[in-house]
XYZ file of C-alpha atoms in Angstrom:
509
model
C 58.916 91.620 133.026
C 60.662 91.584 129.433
C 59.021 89.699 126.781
C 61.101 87.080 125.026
C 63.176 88.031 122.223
C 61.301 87.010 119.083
C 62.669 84.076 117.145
C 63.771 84.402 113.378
C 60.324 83.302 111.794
C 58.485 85.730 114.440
C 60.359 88.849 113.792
C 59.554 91.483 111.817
C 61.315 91.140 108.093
C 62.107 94.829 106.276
C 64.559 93.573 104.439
C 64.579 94.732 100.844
C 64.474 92.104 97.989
C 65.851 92.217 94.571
C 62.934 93.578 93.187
C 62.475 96.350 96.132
C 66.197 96.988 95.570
C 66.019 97.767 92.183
C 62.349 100.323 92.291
C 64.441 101.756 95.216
C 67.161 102.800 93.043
C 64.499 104.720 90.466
C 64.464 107.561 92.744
C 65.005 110.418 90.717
C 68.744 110.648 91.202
C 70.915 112.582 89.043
C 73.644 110.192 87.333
C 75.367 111.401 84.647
C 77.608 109.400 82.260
C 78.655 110.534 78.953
C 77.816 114.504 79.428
C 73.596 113.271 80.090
C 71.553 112.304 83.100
C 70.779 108.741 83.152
C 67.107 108.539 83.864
C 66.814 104.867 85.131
C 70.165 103.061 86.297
C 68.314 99.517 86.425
C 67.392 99.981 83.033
C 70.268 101.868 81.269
C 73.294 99.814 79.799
C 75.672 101.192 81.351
C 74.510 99.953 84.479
C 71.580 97.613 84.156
C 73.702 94.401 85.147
C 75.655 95.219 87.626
C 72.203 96.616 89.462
C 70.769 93.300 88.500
C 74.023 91.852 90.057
C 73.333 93.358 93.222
C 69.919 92.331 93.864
C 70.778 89.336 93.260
C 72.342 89.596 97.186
C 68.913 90.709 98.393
C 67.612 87.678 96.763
C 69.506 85.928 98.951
C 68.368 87.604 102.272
C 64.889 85.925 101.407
C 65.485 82.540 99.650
C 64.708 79.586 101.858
C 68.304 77.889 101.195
C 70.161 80.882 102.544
C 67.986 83.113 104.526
C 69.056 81.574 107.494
C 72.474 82.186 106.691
C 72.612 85.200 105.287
C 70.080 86.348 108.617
C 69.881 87.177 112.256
C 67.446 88.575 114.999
C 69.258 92.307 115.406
C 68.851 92.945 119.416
C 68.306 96.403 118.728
C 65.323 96.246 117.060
C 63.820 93.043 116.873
C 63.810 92.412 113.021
C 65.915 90.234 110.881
C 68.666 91.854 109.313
C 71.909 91.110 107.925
C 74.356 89.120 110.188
C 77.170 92.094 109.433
C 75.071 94.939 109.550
C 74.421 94.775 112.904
C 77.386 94.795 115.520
C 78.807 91.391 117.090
C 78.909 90.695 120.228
C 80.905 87.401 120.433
C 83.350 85.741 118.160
C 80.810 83.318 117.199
C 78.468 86.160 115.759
C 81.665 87.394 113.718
C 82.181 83.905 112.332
C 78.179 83.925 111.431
C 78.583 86.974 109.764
C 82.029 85.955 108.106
C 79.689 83.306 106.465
C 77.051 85.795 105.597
C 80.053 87.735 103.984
C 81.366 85.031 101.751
C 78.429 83.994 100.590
C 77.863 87.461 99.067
C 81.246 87.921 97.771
C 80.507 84.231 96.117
C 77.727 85.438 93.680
C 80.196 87.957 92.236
C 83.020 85.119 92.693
C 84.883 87.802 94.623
C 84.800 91.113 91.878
C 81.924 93.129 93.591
C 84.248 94.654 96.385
C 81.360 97.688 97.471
C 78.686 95.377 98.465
C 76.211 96.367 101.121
C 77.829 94.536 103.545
C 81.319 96.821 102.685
C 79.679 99.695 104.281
C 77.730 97.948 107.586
C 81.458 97.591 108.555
C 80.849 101.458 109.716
C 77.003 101.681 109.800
C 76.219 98.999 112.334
C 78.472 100.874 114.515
C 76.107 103.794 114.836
C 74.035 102.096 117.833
C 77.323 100.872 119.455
C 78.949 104.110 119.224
C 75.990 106.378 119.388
C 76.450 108.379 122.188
C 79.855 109.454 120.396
C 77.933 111.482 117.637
C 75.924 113.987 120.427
C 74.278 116.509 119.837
C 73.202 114.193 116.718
C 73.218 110.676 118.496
C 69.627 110.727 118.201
C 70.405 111.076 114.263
C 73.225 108.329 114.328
C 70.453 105.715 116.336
C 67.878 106.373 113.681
C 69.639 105.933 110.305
C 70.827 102.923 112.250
C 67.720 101.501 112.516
C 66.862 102.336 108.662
C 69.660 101.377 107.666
C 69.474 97.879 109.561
C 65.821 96.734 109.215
C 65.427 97.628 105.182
C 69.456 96.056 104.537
C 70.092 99.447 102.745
C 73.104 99.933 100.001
C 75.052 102.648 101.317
C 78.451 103.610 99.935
C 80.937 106.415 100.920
C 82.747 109.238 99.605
C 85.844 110.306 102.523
C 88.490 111.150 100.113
C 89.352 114.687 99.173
C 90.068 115.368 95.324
C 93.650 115.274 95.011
C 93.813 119.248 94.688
C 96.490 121.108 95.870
C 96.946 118.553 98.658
C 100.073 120.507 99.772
C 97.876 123.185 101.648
C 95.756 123.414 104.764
C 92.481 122.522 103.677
C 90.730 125.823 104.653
C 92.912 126.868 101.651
C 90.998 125.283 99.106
C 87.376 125.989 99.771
C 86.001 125.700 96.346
C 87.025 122.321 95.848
C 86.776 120.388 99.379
C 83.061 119.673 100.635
C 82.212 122.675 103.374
C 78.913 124.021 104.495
C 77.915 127.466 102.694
C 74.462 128.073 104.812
C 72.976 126.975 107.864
C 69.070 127.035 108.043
C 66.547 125.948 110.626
C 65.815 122.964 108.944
C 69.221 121.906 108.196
C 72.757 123.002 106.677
C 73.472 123.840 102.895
C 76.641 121.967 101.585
C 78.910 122.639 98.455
C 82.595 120.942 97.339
C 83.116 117.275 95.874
C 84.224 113.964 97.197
C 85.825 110.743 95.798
C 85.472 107.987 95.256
C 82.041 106.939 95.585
C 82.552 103.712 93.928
C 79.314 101.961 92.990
C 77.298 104.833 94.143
C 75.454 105.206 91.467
C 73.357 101.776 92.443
C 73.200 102.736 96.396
C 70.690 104.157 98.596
C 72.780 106.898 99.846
C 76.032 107.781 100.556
C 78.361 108.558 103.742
C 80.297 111.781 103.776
C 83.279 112.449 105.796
C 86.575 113.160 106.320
C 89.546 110.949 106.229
C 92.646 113.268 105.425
C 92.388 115.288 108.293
C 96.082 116.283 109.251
C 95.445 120.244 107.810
C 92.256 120.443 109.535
C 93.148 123.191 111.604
C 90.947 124.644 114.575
C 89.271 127.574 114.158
C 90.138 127.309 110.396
C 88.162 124.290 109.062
C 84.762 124.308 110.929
C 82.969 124.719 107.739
C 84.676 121.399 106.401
C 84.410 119.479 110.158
C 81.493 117.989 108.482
C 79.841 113.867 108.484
C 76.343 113.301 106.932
C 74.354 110.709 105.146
C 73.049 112.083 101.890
C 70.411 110.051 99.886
C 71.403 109.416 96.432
C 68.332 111.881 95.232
C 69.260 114.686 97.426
C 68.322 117.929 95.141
C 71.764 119.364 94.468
C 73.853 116.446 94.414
C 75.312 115.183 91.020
C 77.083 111.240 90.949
C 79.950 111.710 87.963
C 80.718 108.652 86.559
C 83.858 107.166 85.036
C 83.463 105.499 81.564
C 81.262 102.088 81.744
C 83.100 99.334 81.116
C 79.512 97.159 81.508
C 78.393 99.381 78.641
C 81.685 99.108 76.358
C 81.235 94.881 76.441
C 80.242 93.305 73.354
C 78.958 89.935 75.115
C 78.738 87.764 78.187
C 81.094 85.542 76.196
C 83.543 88.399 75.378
C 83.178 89.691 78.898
C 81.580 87.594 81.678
C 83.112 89.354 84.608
C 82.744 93.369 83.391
C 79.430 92.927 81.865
C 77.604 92.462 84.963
C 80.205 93.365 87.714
C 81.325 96.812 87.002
C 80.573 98.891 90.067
C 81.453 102.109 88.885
C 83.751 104.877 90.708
C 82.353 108.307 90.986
C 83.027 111.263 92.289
C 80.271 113.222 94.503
C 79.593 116.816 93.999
C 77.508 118.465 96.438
C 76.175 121.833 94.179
C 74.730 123.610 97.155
C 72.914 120.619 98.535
C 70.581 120.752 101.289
C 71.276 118.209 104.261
C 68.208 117.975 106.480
C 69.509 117.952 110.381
C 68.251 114.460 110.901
C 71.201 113.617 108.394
C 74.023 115.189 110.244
C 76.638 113.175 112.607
C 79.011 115.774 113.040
C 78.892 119.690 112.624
C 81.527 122.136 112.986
C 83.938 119.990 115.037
C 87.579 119.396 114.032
C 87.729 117.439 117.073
C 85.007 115.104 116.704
C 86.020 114.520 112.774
C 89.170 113.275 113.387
C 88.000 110.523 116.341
C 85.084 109.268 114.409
C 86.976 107.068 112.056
C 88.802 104.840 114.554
C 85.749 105.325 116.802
C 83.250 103.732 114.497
C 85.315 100.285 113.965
C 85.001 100.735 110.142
C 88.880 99.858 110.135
C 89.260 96.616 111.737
C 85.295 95.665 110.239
C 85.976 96.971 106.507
C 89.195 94.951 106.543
C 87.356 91.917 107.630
C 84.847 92.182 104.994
C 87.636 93.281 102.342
C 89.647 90.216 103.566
C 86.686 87.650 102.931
C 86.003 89.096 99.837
C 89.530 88.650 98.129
C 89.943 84.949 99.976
C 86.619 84.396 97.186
C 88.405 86.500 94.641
C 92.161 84.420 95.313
C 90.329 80.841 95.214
C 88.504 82.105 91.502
C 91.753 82.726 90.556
C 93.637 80.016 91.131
C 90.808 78.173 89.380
C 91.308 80.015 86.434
C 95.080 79.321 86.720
C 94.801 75.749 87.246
C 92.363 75.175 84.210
C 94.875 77.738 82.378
C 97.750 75.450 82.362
C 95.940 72.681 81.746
C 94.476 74.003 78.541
C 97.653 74.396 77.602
C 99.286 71.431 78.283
C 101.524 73.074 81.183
C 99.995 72.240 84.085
C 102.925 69.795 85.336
C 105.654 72.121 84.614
C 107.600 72.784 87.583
C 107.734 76.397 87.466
C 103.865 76.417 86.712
C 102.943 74.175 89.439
C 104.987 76.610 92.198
C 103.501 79.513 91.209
C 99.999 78.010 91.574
C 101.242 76.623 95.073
C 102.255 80.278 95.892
C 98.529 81.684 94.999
C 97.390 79.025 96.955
C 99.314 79.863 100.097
C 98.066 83.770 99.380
C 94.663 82.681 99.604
C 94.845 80.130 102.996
C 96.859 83.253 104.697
C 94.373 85.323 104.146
C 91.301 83.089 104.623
C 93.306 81.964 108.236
C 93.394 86.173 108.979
C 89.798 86.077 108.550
C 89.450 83.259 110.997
C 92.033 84.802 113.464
C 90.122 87.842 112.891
C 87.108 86.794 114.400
C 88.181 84.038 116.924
C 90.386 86.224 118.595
C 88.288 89.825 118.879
C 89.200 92.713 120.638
C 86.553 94.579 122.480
C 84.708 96.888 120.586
C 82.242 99.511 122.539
C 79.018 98.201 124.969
C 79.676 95.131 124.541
C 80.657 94.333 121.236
C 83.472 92.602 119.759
C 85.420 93.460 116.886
C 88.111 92.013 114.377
C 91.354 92.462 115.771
C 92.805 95.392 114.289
C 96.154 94.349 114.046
C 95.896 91.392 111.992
C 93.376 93.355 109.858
C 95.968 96.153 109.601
C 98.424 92.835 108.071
C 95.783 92.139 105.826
C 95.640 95.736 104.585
C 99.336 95.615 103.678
C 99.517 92.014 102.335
C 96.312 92.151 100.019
C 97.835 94.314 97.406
C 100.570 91.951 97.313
C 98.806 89.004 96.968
C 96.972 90.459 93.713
C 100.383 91.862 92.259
C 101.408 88.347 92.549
C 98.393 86.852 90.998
C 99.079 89.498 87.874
C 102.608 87.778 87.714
C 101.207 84.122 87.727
C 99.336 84.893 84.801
C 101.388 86.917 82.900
C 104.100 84.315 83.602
C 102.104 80.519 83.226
C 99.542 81.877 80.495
C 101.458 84.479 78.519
C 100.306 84.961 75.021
C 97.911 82.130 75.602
C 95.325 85.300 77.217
C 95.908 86.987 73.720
C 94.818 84.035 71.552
C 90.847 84.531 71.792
C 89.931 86.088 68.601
C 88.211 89.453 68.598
C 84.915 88.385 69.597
C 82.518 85.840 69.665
C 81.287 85.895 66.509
C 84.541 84.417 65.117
C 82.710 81.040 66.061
C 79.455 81.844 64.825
C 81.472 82.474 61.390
C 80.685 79.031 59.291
C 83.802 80.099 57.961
C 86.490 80.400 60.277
C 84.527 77.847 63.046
C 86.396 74.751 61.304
C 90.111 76.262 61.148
C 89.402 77.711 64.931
C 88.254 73.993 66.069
C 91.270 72.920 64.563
C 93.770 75.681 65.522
C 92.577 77.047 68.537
C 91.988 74.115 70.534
C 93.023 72.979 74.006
C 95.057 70.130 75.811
C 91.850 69.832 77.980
C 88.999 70.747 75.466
C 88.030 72.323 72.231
C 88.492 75.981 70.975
C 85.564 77.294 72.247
C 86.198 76.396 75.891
C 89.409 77.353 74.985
C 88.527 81.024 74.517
C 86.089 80.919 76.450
C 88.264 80.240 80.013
C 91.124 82.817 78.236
C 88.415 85.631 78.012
C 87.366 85.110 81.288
C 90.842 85.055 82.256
C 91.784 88.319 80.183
C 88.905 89.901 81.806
C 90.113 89.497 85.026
C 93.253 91.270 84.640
C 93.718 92.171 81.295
C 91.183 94.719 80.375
C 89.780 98.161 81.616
C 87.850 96.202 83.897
C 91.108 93.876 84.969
C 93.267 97.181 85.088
C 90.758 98.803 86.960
C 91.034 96.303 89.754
C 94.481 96.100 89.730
C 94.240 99.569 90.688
C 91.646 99.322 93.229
C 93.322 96.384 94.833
C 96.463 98.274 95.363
C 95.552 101.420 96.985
C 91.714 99.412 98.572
C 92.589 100.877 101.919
C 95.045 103.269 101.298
C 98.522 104.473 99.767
C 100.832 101.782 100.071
C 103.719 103.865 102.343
C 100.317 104.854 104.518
C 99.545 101.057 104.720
C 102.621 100.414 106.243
C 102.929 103.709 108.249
C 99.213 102.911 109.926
C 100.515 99.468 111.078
C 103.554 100.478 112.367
C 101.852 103.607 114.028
C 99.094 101.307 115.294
C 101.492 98.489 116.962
C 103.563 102.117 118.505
C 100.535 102.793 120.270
C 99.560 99.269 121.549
C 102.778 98.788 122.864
C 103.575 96.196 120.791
C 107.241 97.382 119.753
C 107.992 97.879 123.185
C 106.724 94.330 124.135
C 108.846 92.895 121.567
C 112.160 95.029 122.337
C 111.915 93.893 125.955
C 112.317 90.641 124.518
C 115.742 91.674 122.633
C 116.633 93.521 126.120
C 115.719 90.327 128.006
C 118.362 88.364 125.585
C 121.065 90.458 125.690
C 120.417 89.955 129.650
C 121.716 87.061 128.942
C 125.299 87.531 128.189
C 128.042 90.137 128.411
C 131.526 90.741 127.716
C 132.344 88.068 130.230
C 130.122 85.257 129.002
C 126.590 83.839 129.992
C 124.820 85.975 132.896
C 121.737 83.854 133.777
C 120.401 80.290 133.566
C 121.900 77.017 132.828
C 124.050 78.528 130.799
C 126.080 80.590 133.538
C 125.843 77.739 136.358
C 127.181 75.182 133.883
C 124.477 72.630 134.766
């Protein structure tokens, strides 16, 4: 006879805190930024906040107002873990974890998009899914379990460098990850992958594939590769972009990109050494190219991704609506419907999030997941809905994100602090809450950090023609198109050449 399931205060609890998170990351890794290795992430400037950011979610997991949100008993295992990293099974369990989710994405007020959670939209489908990943499902059950039980920070690197994309990938062997060496304990790896963002403050990374139309059979075995690589595995170097946390000259100056900056790197595997209890797939150009729609990372990431930038929309129009009112333009008419448009962005794509989860497609034994095709929507209409907030701002707040001053010691200048009280003041308060709201504002979309998000926003889950394509190609193979042309078959049924053909309207009644 089965025992009962143990309740939440019985079962076991793994899960990392902040501090845990943090000696975790001081692992020997090799980072590099600025031509040197940084020895400690948590400590180094570059990247010191943004880690500190981050465990600031594990604090979470454990703190008595929000454990209970933020946790669940997994079935699997018996130990509390994150509601998202472990798959749903009912469209209440996707709502729990769409709470879980947005609490997260709160504590970065929506501009940490690679939080843990990003990645449990793939790696809590390695016990649903298991059996898919043979002769390594063993391998795929286990880091499941690891993964699950400690709340691990995983990120991934699926993306190809964009070298000489116009050949079959067997073409370009010393660029594109491929094994070199296969030994009894395990394969031998070499080539680079993008982009890793914010692996640089994770516990390991995913490697696969995710441009796989020129992986040709019996040409690409070497590169028919998926494996989980710890961030200190000996051979493998994390090459960082420049740090925009490093480059900001204070919290005042920079509240969002001095402690939010997850940087993007780019993996390279310099004959790295992959133990076989790493490996999901080996040699199989079949396998690699089933795994991604397999795992449900696309309808789960979107999910997640969709949360996130409901958080990120409402900040915004926040920052909008206190905009204009510094100003003294809040009831302008052209003001007030452009905030009324980023507030319709951010319902629609809250409502997908419910939709999302209330009405779940089955995922594999017995799971539910987000219906794809309203995640697919939200993949097209994100990018979108931050172009538009770009245009709000530029429009409504103009030169008014310009007129900060260079830093904040203007005000701490006995000097200039009278004529800036006097000159730089708002409608709605004085010039240092003034500049303060219009460097948080300019920080959001105005600097490196802002550009930097503009980009990521746009291209988050793919090329925007590939967006589209993958929706339309997605509703082709549901039969959605062919549902809805019956209906424009069914109303041309209706009529002909003649007149009306069926109903009321051809009996006259």
């Amino acid at each position: 006879m089965m025992s009962a399931a143990p309740t939440p205060d019985e079962a076991p609890n793994e899960l990392m805190t902040g501090d845990s998170f943090l000696e975790s990351l001081r692992d020997g890794r090799q980072v590099y930024l600025d031509g040197e290795i940084v020895k400690d992430v948590t400590a180094h400037p570059a990247f010191a906040n943004a880690a500190k950011s981050s465990a600031h979610l594990y604090d979470a997991l454990h703190a008595p107002d929000t454990k209970d949100l933020m946790t669940t008993v997994d079935r699997y295992t018996g130990h509390r873990v994150h509601r998202f990293f472990t798959p749903a099974h009912s469209a209440e369990e996707l709502l729990k974890a769409r709470d879980a989710i947005e609490h997260w994405a709160r504590l970065s007020y929506g501009f940490m998009n690679r939080t843990p959670d990003y990645k449990a939209s793939f790696m809590a489908g390695l016990v649903s899914t298991q059996d898919f990943y043979a002769p390594y499902d063993g391998n795929a059950r286990a880091w499941y379990e690891k993964y699950v039980k400690q709340g691990m920070a995983v990120s991934h690197a699926i993306v190809n460098p964009p070298v000489d994309r116009n050949k079959p990938s067997h073409e370009i062997g010393d660029v594109f990850i491929k094994v070199v060496a296969e030994r009894d304990d395990g394969i031998v790896v070499e080539g680079a992958k993008l982009m890793a963002t914010a692996s640089a403050l994770t516990n390991a990374a995913f490697v696969g594939q995710i441009h796989l139309g020129n992986l040709q059979k019996g040409k690409a075995e070497d590169m028919a590769l998926a494996f989980i690589a710890p961030m200190n595995t000996p051979g493998l170097k994390v090459i960082c972009r420049s740090s925009y946390e490093k480059k900001a000259t204070s919290p005042f100056d920079n509240p969002l990109s001095s402690r939010f900056d997850e940087n993007d790197t780019v993996l390279i595997f310099d004959n790295a050494f992959i133990p076989w209890e790493n490996v999901l797939i080996y040699r199989d150009t079949e396998k690699i190219h089933e795994y991604f729609p397999r795992s449900g990372l696309l309808s789960r990431g979107f999910f997640q991704g969709a949360i996130r930038m409901a958080v990120k929309l409402e900040f915004m129009a926040g920052i909008l609506d206190k905009g204009t009112a510094m100003n003294g333009t809040q009831g302008f008419r052209g003001v007030q419907a452009g905030l009324g448009e980023l507030l319709a962005w951010r319902h629609l794509t809250w409502a997908m999030t419910t939709a999302m989860a209330m009405d779940p497609e089955e995922g594999p034994a017995g799971t539910v997941l987000p219906r794809l095709e309203y995640a697919a929507s939200h993949r097209v209409l994100a990018p979108l809905s931050w172009e538009r907030v770009h245009r709000f701002f530029e429009e409504h707040l103009a030169g008014s994100l310009l007129m900060t001053g260079s830093s904040n010691k203007d005000l701490q200048n006995t000097e200039l602090r009278p004529l800036l009280d006097r000159f730089y003041r708002g409608s709605a308060g004085s010039a240092e809450d003034r500049i303060k709201l219009f460097k948080l504002a300019w920080d959001a979309i105005g600097s490196e950090f802002g550009a930097r998000h503009e980009l990521y926003e746009l291209n988050y889950a793919g090329g925007p023609d590939q967006v589209r394509l993958d929706t339309l190609t997605g509703a082709r193979a549901m039969g959605l198109l062919d549902s809805y042309g019956a209906q424009v078959d069914k109303a041309m049924g209706d009529y002909d050449l003649n007149g009306f053909t069926t109903g009321r309207w051809a009996d006259g009644s």
